[in-house]
Short mmCIF file of C-alpha atoms and ligand atoms in Angstrom, two decimals:
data_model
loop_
_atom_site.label_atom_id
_atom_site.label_comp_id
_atom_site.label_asym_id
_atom_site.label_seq_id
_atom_site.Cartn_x
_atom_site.Cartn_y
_atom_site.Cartn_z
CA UNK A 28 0.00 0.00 0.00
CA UNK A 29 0.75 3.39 -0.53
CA UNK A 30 0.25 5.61 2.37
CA UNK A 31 0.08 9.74 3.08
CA UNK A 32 2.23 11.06 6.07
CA UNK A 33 2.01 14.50 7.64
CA UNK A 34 3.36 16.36 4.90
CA UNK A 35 -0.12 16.63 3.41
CA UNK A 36 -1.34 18.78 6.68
CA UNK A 37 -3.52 21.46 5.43
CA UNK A 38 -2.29 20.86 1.90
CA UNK A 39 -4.70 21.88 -0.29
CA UNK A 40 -4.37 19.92 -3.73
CA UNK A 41 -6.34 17.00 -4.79
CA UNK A 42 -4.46 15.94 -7.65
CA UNK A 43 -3.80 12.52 -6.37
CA UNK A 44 -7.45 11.88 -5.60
CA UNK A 45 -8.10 12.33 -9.16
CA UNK A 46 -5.28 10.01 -10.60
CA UNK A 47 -6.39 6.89 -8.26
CA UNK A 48 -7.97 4.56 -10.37
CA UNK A 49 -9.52 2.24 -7.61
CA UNK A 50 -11.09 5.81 -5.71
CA UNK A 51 -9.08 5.20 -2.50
CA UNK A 52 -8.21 8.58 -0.71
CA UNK A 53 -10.35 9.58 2.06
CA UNK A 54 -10.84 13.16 3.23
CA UNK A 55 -9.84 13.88 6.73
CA UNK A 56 -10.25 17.70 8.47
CA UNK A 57 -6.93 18.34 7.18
CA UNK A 58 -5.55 16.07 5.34
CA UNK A 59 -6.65 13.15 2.92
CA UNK A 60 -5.81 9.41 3.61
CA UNK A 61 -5.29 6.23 2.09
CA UNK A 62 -7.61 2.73 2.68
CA UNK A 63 -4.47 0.49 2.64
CA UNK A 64 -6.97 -2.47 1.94
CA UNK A 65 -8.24 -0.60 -1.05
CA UNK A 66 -4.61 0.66 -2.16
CA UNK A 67 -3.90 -1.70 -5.63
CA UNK A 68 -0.19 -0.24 -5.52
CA UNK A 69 -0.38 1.24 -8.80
CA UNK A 70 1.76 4.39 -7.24
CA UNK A 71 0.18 6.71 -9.87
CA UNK A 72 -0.38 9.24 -7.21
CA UNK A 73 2.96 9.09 -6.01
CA UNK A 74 4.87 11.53 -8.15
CA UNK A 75 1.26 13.59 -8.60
CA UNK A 76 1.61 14.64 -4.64
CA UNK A 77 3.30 18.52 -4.58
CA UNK A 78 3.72 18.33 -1.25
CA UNK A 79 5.87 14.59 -1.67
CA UNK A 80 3.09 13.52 1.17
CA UNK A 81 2.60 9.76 -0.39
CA UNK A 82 5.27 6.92 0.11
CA UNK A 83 5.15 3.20 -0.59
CA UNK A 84 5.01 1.58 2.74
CA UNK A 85 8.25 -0.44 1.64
CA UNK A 86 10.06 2.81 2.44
CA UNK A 87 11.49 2.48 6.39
CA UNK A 88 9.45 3.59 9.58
CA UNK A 89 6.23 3.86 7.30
CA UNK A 90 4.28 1.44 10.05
CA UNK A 91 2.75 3.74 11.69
CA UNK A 92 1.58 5.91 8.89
CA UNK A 93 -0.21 2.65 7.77
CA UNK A 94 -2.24 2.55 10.83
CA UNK A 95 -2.83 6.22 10.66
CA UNK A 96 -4.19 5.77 6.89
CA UNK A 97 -6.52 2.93 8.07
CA UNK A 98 -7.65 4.37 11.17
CA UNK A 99 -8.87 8.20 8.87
CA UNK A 100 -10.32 6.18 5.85
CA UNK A 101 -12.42 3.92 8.30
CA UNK A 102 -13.54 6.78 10.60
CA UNK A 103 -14.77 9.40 7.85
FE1 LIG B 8 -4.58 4.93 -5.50
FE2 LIG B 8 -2.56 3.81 -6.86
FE3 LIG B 8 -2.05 5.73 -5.09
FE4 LIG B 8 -2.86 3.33 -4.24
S1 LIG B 8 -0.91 3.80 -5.29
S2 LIG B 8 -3.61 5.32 -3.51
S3 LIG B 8 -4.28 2.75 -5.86
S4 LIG B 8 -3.21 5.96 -6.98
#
């Protein structure tokens, strides 16, 4: 899965929204998130991020931004 960490605080683009292809970004107060069961790994949305808020969770210490994507997607 691909997952959005805390460099997307108050950011203010959608562009990787509309590049998912499977619909998988959630909208937090502040921030969007990713459903990591939804998440086909396409990484489309990767390089579409200005704010280089979205990593692969093969990248180190990405754990708990995992948890953090599945606990926002499920809650909103
Ligand atoms: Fe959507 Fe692909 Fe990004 Fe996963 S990697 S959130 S499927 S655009």
């Amino acid at each position: 899965t691909y997952v959005v960490t805390d460099n997307c605080i108050a950011c203010k683009y959608t562009d990787c929204v509309e590049v998912c292809p499977v619909d998988c970004f959630y909208e937090g107060e502040n921030f969007l998130v990713i459903h990591p069961d939804e998440c086909i790994d396409c990484g489309v949305c990767e390089p579409e991020c200005p704010a280089e808020a979205i990593l692969p969770d093969t990248e180190p210490d990405t754990e708990k931004w995992v948890e953090f994507n599945r606990k926002y997607s499920e809650i909103w």
